[in-house]
Every structure is written in structure tokens, then in C-alpha cells.
PDB file of C-alpha atoms and ligand atoms in Angstrom:
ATOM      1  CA  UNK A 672     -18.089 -43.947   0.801  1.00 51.00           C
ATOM      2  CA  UNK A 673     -14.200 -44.235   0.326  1.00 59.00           C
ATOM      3  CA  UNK A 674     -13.880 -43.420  -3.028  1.00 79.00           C
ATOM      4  CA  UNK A 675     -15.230 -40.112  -3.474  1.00 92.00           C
ATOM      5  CA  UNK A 676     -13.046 -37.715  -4.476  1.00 96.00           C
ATOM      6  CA  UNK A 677     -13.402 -34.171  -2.346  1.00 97.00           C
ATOM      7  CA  UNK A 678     -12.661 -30.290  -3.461  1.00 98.00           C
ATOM      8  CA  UNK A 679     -12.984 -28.018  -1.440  1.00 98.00           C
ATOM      9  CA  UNK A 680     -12.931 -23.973  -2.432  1.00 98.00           C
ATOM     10  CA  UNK A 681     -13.577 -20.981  -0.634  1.00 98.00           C
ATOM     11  CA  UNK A 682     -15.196 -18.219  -2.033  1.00 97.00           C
ATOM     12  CA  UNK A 683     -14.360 -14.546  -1.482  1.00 96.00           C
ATOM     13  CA  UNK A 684     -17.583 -11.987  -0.808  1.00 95.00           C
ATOM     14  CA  UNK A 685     -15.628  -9.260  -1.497  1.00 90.00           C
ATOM     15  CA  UNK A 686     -14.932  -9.801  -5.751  1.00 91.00           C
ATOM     16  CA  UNK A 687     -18.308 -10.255  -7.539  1.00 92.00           C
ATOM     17  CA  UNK A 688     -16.024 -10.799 -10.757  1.00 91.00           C
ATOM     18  CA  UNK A 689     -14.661 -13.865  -9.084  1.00 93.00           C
ATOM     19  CA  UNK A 690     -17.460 -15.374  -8.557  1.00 95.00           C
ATOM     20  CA  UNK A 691     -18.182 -18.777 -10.430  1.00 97.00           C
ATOM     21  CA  UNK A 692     -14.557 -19.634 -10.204  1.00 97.00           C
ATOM     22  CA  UNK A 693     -14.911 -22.895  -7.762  1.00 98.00           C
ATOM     23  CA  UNK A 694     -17.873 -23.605 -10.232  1.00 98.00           C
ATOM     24  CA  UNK A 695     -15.642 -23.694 -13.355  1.00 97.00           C
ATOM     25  CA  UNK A 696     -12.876 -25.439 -11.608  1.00 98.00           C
ATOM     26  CA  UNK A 697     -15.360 -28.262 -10.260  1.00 98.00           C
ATOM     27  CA  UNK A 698     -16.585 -28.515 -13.787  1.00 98.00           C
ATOM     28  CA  UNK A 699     -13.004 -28.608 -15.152  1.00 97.00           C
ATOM     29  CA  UNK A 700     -12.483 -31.657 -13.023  1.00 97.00           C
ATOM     30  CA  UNK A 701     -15.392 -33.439 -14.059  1.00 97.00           C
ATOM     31  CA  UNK A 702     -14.922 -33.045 -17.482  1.00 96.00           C
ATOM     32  CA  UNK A 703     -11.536 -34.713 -16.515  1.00 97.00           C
ATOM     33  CA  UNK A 704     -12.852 -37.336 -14.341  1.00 96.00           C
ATOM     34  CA  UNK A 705     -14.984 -38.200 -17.779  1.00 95.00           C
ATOM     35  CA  UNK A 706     -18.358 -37.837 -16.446  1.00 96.00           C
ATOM     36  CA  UNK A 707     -21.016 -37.118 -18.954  1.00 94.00           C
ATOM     37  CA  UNK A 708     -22.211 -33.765 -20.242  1.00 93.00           C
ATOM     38  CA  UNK A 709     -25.552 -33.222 -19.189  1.00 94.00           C
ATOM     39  CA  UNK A 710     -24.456 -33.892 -15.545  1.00 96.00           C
ATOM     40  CA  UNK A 711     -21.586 -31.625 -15.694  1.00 97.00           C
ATOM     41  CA  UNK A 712     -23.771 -28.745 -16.905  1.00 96.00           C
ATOM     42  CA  UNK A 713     -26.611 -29.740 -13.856  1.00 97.00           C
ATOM     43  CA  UNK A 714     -23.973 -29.581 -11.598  1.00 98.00           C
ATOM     44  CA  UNK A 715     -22.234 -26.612 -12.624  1.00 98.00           C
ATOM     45  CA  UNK A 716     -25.191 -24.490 -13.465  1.00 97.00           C
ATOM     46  CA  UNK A 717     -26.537 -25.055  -9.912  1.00 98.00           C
ATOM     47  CA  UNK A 718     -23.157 -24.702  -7.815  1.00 98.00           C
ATOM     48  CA  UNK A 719     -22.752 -21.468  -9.768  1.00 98.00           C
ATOM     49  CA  UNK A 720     -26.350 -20.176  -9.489  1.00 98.00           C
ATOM     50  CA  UNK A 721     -25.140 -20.644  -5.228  1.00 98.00           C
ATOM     51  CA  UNK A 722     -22.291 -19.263  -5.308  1.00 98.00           C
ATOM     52  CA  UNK A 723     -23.210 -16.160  -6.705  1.00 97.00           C
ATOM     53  CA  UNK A 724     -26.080 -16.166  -4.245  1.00 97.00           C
ATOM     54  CA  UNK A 725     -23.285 -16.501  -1.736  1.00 97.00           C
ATOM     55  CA  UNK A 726     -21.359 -13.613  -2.923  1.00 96.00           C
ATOM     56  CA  UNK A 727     -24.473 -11.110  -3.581  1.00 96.00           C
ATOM     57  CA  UNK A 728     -26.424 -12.594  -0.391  1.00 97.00           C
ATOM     58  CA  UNK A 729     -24.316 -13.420   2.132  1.00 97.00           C
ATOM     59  CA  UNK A 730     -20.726 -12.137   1.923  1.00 96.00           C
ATOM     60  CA  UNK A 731     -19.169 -15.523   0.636  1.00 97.00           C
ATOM     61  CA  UNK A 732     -18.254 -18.859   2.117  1.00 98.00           C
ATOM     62  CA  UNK A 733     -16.803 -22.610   1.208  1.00 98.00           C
ATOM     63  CA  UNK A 734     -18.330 -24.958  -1.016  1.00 98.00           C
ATOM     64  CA  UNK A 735     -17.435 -28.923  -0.477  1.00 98.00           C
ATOM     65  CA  UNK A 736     -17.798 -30.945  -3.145  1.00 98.00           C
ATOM     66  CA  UNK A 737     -17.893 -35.027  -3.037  1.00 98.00           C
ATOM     67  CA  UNK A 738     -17.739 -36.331  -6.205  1.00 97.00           C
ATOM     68  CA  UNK A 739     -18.725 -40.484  -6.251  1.00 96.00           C
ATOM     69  CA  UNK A 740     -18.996 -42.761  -9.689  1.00 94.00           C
ATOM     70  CA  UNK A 741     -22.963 -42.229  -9.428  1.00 95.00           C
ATOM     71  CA  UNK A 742     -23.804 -39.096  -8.148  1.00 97.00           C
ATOM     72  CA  UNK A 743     -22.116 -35.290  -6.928  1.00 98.00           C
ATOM     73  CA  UNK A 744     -23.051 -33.871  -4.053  1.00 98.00           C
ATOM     74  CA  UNK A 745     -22.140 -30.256  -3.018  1.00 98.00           C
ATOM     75  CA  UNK A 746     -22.290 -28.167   0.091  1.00 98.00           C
ATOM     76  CA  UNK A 747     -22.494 -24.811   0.335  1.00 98.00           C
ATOM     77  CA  UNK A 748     -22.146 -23.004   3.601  1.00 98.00           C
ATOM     78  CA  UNK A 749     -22.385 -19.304   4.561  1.00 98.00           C
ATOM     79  CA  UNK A 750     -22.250 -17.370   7.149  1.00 97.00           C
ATOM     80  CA  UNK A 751     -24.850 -14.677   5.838  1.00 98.00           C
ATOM     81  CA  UNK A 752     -28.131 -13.864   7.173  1.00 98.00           C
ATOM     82  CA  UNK A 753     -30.156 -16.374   6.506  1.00 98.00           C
ATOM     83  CA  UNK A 754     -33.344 -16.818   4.922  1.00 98.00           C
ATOM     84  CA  UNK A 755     -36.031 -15.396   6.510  1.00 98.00           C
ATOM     85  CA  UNK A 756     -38.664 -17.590   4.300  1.00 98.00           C
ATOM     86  CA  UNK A 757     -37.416 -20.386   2.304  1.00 98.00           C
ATOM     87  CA  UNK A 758     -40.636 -20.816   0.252  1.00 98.00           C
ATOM     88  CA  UNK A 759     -40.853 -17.507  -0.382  1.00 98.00           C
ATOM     89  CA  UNK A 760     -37.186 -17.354  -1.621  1.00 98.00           C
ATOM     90  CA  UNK A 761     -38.178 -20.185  -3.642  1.00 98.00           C
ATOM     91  CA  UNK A 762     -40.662 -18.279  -6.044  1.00 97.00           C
ATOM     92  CA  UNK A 763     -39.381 -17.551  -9.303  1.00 96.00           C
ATOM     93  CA  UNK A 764     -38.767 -13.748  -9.603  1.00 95.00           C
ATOM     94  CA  UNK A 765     -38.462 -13.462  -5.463  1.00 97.00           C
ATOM     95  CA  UNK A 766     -35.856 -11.316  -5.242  1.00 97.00           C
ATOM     96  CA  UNK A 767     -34.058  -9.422  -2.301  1.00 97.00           C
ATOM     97  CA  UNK A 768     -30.872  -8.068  -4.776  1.00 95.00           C
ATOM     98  CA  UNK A 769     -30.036  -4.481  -4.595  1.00 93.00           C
ATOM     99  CA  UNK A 770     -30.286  -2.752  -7.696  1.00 92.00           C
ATOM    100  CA  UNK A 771     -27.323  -3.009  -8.032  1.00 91.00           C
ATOM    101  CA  UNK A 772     -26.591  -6.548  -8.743  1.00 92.00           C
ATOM    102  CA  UNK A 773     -29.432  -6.271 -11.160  1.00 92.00           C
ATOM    103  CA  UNK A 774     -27.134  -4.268 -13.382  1.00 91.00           C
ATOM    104  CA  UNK A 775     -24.590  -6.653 -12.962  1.00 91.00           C
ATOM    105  CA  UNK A 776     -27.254  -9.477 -14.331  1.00 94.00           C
ATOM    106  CA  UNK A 777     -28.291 -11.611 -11.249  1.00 95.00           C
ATOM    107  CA  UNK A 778     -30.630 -10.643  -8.836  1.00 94.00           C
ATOM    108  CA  UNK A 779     -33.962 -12.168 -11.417  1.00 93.00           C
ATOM    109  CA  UNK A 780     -35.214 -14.400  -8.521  1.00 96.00           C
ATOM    110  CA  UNK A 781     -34.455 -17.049 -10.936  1.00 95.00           C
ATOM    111  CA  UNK A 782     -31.202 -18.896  -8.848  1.00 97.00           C
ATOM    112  CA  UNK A 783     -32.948 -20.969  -6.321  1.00 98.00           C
ATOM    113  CA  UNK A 784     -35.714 -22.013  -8.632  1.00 97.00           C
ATOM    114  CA  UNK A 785     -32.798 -22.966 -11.395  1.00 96.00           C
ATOM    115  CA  UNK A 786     -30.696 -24.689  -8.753  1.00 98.00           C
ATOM    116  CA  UNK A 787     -33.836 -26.690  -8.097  1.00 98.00           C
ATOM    117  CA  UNK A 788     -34.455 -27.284 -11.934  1.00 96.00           C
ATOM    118  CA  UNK A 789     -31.085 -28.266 -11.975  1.00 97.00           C
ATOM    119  CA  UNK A 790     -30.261 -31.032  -9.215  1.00 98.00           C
ATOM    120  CA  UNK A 791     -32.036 -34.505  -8.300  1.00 98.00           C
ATOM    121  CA  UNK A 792     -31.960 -33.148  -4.574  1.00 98.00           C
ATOM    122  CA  UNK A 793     -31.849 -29.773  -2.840  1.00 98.00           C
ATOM    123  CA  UNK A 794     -31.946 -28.789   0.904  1.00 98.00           C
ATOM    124  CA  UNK A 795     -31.480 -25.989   2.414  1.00 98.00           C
ATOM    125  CA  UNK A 796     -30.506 -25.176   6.247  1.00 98.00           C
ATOM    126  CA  UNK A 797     -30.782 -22.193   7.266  1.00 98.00           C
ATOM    127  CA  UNK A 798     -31.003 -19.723  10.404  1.00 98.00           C
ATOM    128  CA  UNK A 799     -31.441 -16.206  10.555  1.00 98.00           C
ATOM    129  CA  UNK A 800     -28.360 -14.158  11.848  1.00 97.00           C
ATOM    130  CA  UNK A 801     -26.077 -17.404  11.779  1.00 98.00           C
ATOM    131  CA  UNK A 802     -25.974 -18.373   7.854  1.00 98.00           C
ATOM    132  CA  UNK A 803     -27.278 -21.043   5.676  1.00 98.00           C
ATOM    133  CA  UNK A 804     -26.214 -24.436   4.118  1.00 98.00           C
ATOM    134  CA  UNK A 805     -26.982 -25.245   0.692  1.00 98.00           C
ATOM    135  CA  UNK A 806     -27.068 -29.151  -0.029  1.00 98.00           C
ATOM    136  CA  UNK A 807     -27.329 -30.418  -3.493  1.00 98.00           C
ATOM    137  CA  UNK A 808     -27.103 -33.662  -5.077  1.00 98.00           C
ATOM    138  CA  UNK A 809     -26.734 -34.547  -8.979  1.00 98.00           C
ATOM    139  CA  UNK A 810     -27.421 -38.110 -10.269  1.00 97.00           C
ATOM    140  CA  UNK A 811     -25.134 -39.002 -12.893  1.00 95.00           C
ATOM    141  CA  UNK A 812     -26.335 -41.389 -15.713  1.00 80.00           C
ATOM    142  CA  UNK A 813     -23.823 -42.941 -17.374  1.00 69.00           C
ATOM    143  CA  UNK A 814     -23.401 -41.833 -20.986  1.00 59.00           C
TER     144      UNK A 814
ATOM    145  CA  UNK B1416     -23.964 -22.464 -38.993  1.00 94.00           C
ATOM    146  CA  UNK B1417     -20.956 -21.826 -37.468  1.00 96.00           C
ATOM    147  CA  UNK B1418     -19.630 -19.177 -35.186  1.00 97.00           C
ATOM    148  CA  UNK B1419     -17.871 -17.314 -38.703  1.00 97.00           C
ATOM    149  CA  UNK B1420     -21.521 -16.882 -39.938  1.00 97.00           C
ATOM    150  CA  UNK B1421     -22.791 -15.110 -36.646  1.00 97.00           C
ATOM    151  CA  UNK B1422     -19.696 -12.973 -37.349  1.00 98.00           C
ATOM    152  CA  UNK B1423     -20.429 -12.155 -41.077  1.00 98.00           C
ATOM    153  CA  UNK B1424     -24.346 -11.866 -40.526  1.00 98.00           C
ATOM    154  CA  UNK B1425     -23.933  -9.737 -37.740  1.00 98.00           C
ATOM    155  CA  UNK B1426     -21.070  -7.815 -39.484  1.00 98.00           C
ATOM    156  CA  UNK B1427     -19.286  -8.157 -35.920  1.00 98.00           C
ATOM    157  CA  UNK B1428     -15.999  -7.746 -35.131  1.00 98.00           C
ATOM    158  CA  UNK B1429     -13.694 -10.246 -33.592  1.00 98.00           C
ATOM    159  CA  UNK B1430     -12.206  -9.740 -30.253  1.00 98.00           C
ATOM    160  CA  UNK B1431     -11.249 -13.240 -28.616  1.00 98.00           C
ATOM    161  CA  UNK B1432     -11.186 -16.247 -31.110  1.00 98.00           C
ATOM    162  CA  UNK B1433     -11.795 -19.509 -30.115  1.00 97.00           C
ATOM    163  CA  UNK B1434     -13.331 -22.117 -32.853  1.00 97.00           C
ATOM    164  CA  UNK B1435     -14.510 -20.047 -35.379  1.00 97.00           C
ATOM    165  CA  UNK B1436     -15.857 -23.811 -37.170  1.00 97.00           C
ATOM    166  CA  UNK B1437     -17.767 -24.493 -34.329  1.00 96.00           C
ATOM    167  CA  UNK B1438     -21.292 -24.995 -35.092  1.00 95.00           C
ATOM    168  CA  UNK B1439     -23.975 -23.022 -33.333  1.00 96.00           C
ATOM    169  CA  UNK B1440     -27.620 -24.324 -33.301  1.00 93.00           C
ATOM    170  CA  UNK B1441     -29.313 -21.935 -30.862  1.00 94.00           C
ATOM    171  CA  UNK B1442     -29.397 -18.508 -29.570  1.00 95.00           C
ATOM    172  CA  UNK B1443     -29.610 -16.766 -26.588  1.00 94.00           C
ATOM    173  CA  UNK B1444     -30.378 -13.035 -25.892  1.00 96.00           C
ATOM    174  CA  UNK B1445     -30.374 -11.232 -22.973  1.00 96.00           C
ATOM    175  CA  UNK B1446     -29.034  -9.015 -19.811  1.00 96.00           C
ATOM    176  CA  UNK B1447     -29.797 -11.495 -17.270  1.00 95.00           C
ATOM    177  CA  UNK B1448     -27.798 -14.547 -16.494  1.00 95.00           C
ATOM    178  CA  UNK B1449     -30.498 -16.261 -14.792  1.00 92.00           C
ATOM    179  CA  UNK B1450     -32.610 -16.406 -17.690  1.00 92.00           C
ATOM    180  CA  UNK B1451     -29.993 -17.626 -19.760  1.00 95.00           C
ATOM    181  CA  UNK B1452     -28.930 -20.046 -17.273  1.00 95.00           C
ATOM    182  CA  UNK B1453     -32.548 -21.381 -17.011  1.00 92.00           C
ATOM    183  CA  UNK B1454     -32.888 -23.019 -20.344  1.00 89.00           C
ATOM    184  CA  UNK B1455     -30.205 -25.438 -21.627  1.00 83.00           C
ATOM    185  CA  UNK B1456     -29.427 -25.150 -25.042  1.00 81.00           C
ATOM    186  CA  UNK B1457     -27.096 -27.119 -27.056  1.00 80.00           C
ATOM    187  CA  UNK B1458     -24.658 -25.486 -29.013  1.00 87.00           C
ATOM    188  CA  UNK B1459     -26.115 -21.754 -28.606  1.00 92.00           C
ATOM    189  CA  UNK B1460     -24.724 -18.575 -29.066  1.00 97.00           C
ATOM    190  CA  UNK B1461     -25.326 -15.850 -26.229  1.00 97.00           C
ATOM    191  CA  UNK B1462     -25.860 -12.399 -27.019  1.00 98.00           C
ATOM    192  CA  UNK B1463     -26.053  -9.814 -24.953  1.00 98.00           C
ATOM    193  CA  UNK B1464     -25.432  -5.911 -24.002  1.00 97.00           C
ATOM    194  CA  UNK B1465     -23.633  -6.676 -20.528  1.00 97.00           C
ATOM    195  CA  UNK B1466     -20.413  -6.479 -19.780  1.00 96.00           C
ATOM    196  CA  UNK B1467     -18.687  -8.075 -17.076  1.00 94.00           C
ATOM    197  CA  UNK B1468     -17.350 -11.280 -16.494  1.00 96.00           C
ATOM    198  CA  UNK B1469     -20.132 -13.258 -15.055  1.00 97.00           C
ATOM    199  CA  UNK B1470     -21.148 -13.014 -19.016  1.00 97.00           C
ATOM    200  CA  UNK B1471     -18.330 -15.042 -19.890  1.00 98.00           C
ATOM    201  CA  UNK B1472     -18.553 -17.707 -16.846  1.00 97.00           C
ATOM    202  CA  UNK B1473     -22.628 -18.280 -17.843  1.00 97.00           C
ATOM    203  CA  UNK B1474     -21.488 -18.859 -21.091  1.00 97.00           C
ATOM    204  CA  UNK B1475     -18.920 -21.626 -19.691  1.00 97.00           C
ATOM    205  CA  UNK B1476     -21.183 -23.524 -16.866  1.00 97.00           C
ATOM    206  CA  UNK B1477     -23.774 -23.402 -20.678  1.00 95.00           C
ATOM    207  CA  UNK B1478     -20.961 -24.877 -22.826  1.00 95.00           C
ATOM    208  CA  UNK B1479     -21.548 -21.824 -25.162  1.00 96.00           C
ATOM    209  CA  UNK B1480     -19.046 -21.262 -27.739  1.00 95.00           C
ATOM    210  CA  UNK B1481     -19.148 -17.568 -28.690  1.00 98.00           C
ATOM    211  CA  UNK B1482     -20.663 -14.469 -27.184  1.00 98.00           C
ATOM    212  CA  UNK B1483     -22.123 -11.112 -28.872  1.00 98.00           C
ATOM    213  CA  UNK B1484     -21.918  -7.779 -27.434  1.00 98.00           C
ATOM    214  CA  UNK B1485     -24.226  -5.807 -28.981  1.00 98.00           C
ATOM    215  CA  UNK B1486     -24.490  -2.282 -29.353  1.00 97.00           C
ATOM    216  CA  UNK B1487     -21.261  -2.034 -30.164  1.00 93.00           C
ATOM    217  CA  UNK B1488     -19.737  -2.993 -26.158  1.00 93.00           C
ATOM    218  CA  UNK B1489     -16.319  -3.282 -25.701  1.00 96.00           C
ATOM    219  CA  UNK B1490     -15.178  -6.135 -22.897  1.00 97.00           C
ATOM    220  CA  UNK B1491     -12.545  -5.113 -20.929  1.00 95.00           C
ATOM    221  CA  UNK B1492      -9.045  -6.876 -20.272  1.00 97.00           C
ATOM    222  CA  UNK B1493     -10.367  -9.338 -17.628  1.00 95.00           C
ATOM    223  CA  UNK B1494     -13.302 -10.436 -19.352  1.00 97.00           C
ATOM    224  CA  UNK B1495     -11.433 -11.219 -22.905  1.00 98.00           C
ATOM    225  CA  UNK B1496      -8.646 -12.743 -20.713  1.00 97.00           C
ATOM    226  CA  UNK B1497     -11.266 -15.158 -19.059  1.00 97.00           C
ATOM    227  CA  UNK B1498     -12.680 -16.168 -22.376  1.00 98.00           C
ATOM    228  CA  UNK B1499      -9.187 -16.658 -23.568  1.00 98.00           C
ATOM    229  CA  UNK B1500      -8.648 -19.886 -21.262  1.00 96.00           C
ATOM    230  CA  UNK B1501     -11.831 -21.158 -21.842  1.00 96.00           C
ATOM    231  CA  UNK B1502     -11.469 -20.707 -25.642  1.00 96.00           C
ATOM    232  CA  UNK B1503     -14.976 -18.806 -26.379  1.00 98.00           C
ATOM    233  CA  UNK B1504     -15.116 -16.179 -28.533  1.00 98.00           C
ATOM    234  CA  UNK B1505     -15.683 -13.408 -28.512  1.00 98.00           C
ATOM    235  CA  UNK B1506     -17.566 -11.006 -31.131  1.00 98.00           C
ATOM    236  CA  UNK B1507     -18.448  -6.978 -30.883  1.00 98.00           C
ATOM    237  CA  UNK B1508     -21.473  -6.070 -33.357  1.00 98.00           C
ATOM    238  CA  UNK B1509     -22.810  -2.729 -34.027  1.00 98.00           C
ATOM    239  CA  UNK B1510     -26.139  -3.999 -33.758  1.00 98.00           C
ATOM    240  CA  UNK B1511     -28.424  -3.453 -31.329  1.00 98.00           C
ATOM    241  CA  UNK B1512     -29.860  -6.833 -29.283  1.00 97.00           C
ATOM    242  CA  UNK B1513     -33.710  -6.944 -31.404  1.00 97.00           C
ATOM    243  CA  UNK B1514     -31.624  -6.403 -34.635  1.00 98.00           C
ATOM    244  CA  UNK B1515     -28.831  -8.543 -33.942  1.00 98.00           C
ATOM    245  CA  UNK B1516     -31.108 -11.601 -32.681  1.00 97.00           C
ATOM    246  CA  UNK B1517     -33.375 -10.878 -35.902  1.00 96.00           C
ATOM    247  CA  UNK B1518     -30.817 -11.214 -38.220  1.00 97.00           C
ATOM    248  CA  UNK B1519     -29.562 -14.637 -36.907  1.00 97.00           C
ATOM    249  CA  UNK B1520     -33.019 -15.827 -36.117  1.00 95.00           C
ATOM    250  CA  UNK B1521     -33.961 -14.806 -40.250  1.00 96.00           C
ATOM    251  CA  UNK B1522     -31.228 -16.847 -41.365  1.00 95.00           C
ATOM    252  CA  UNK B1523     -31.835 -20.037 -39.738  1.00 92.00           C
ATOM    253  CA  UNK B1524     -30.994 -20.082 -36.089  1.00 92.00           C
ATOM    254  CA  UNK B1525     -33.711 -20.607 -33.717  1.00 84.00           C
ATOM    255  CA  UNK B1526     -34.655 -19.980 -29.680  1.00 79.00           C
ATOM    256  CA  UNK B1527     -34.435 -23.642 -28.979  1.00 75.00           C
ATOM    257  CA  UNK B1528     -37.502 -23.616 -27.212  1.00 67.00           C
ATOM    258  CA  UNK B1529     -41.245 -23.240 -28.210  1.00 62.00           C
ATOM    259  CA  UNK B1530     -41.632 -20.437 -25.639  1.00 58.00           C
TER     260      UNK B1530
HETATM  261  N1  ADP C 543     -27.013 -17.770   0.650  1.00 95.83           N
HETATM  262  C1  ADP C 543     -28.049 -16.938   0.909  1.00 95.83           C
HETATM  263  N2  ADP C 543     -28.054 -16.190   2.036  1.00 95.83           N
HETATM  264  C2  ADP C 543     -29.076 -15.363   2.314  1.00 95.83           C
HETATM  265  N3  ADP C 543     -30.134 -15.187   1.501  1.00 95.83           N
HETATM  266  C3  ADP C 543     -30.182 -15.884   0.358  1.00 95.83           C
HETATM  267  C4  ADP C 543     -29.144 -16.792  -0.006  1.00 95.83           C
HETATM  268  N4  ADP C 543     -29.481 -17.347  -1.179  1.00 95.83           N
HETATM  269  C5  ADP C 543     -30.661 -16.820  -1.535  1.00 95.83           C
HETATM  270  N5  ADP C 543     -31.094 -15.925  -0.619  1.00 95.83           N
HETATM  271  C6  ADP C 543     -32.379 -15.184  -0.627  1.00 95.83           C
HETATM  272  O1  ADP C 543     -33.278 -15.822  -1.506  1.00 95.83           O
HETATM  273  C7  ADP C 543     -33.689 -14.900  -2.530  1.00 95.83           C
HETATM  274  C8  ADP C 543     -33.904 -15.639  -3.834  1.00 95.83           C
HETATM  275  O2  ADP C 543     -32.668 -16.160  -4.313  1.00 95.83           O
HETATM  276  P1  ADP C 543     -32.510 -16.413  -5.869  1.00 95.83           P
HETATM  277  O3  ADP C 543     -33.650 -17.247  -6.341  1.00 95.83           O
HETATM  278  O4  ADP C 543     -31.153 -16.913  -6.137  1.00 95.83           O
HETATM  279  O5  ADP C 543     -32.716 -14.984  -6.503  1.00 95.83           O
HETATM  280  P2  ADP C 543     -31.716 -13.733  -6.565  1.00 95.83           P
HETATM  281  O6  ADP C 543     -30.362 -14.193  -6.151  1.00 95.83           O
HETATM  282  O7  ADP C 543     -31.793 -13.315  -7.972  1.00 95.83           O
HETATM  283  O8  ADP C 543     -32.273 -12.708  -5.625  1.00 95.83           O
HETATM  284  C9  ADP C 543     -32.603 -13.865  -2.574  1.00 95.83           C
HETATM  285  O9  ADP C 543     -33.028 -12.639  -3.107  1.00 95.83           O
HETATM  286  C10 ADP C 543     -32.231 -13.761  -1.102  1.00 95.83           C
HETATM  287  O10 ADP C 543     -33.169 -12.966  -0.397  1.00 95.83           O
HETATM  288 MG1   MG C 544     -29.475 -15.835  -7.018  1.00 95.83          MG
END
């Protein structure tokens, strides 16, 4: 489609602190674009649950974000190392976060399963040694 | 209520003020953003004994309008700065996290959820 409107960020793996930023600024722009507020919150609960997956998991990456009148749909791609088991990493309270990043207040085994929660459509690529992409699609109703 | 109750029940401090009218309807406590991030609540208050700024970006992809720090935490510079722009505020109570949750959750405010 033509008319979707594309951001593009990329986030750093070295600044946990940063983390979340692409997700506030994509839900800055939809709030501008007028989009309702249940969708917003899908959207930007899930891209931010990834992104700090991306920082703590896989030493950052970009997210692409195509935003269309019906639906968001957001990429993000890593060049970590992979997911050994995808189901597995699935399971709520799966975890592979150093302690760490448990005192920092992620690392519950909660993301995935939220990001699923969260969007109408999840996929994930992903190959061991090379990285992983994260696909996720939000269906916006129409307030 | 509204975030200036949570401040008077909880005898808190102020230390970034957004819209003290604001009206809360839920609260959240806890150390780990996932768990907060797994239940959406509307209009909810987060309180919790972390501090760092992913506290203050869970509270913004939530829509929450004011965080706690119990225990009497102090945010630091970034963190207040960050909640700043996205006009949250900010409030330090002495309390520690059963206490402080008990005393909002005795005068009205609820979990959201059954469980
Ligand atoms: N981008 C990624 N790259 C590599 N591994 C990942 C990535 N995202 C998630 N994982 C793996 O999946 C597990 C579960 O992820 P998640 O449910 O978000 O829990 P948490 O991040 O709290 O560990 C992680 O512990 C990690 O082993
Ligand atoms: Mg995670």
C-alpha cells in the first residue's frame, strides 16, 4: 500500500536507559495521526516489550514501522543470537536475563507472552548465530 | 480520586508535577515492568521501589499519570527529566510498597482486576 506512513529508528544495545525511546516516539505519532487509544497502547506496549528484548537479548537493532488507516505493522530486526527454541521462549516466566536485568525490572519471561497478548499477529524469524526478526501487526478499530 | 489524594494519603512528597486533578481509578504495585505491562488498566497509578527510567517509560506506553516510589527512593536527574516531557508525576512516600498500596487500596482504589 501507498499510503502508509514509515518510521524507522535504530536502537542502541549499549544504553539500557534508552531503551523504549523509538516506542514512545511511535506512540507520539500515533496519538498525532489520531488513532484510537486502545490501539496505541497494543502497539506501544508490544514494540516496547521488543525492544527491550533487543537491548537485554541481542545487543540492539532497527525497528520499521508501517503505519496504514487500518492496521500497524512493525518489524523488528536484530542481529543477536537467536532463539534457540521459540516455544520455549514463549512460556510465560521463560527467562534467559542475567540477574542483572532482573534488578533493572525486565527479565520476568513475561515480554514475548505480552507482545503476543498485545498484537492481532506475531511472527518471529529467527536463526541462531545470525539474529532474529520480530513481526507484529495491530488492528486498529476505529473509535 | 485524583493524583493530590495519592499524595495526601500516602503523605508523599512531590518531585515532578504533572496533573495533580487527574483522576486515578486503579493501582499498580510492583518491581517488575512486565507485570505491570501485562494488565491494562485505565487511569492507574504505579507504585513501585525501582528506580530507573524504564519505570517512567512503562508508565508512558500504560498512559499512567503518576508514579510512587516507595520507601522513601529518590529518582535521579534523568528519570524526573523524562517524566517532565511526558508530564507524569512524580511522588516520593516514606512508605513501604504493602503499606503504601494498603492505604490507597483502604480508601477506595482498587487492583482493576479480580486476580
Ligand atoms: N531479540 C531476541 N534475541 C535473542 N533472544 C531473545 C530475543 N527476544 C527474546 N529472546 C529470548 O526469549 C526469552 C524470553 O523473552 P521474554 O518473554 O521477553 O522474557 P525476558 O526478556 O524477560 O527474558 C529471553 O529470555 C531470551 O532468551
Ligand atoms: Mg523481554
Amino acid at each position: 500500500m501507498s499510503n502508509a506512513i514509515h518510521l524507522h529508528y535504530d536502537v542502541s544495545g549499549e544504553d539500557f536507559t534508552r531503551a523504549g525511546e523509538a516506542s514512545g516516539a511511535v506512540k507520539k505519532t500515533l496519538k498525532k495521526l489520531g488513532y484510537n487509544s486502545d490501539a496505541i497502547r497494543r502497539v506501544a506496549i508490544a514494540m516496547y516489550e521488543a525492544e527491550i528484548n533487543m537491548v537485554i537479548h541481542a545487543d540492539g537493532g532497527f525497528v520499521d514501522i508501517d503505519i496504514y488507516p487500518d492496521r500497524v505493522e512493525v518489524l523488528l530486526s536484530d542481529h543477536g543470537p537467536g532463539i534457540p527454541d521459540v516455544e520455549k521462549a514463549m512460556q510465560e516466566g521463560f527467562s534467559t536475563a542475567p540477574d542483572n536485568v532482573r534488578t533493572l525490572g525486565f527479565g520476568a519471561g513475561m515480554g514475548l507472552p505480552n507482545i503476543k497478548k498485545y498484537t492481532d499477529d506475531m511472527r518471529i524469524e529467527t536463526t541462531i548465530g545470525v539474529g532474529t526478526n520480530l513481526y507484529l501487526t495491530v488492528i486498529v478499530n476505529q473509535p | 480520586m485524583i493524583v493530590k489524594d495519592v499524595l495526601d494519603i500516602l503523605e508523599g512528597e512531590i518531585i515532578c508535577e504533572g496533573d495533580l486533578d487527574q483522576e486515578i481509578k486503579t493501582a499498580c504495585g510492583s518491581d517488575m515492568m512486565s507485570d505491570v505491562l501485562a494488565f491494562v488498566k485505565d487511569q492507574s497509578v504505579l507504585l513501585t521501589g525501582l528506580v530507573n527510567p524504564q519505570v517512567v517509560r512503562t508508565a508512558e506506553m500504560m498512559d499512567m499519570a503518576c508514579i510512587v516510589f516507595v520507601r522513601g527512593k529518590m529518582p535521579d536527574e534523568s528519570i524526573i527529566k523524562l517524566a517532565e516531557t511526558r508530564g507524569i508525576t512524580l511522588i516520593k512516600t516514606r512508605f513501604r510498597m504493602f503499606t503504601a498500596c494498603g492505604l490507597l487500596y483502604t480508601n477506595g482504589l482498587s487492583g482493576g482486576t479480580k486476580v
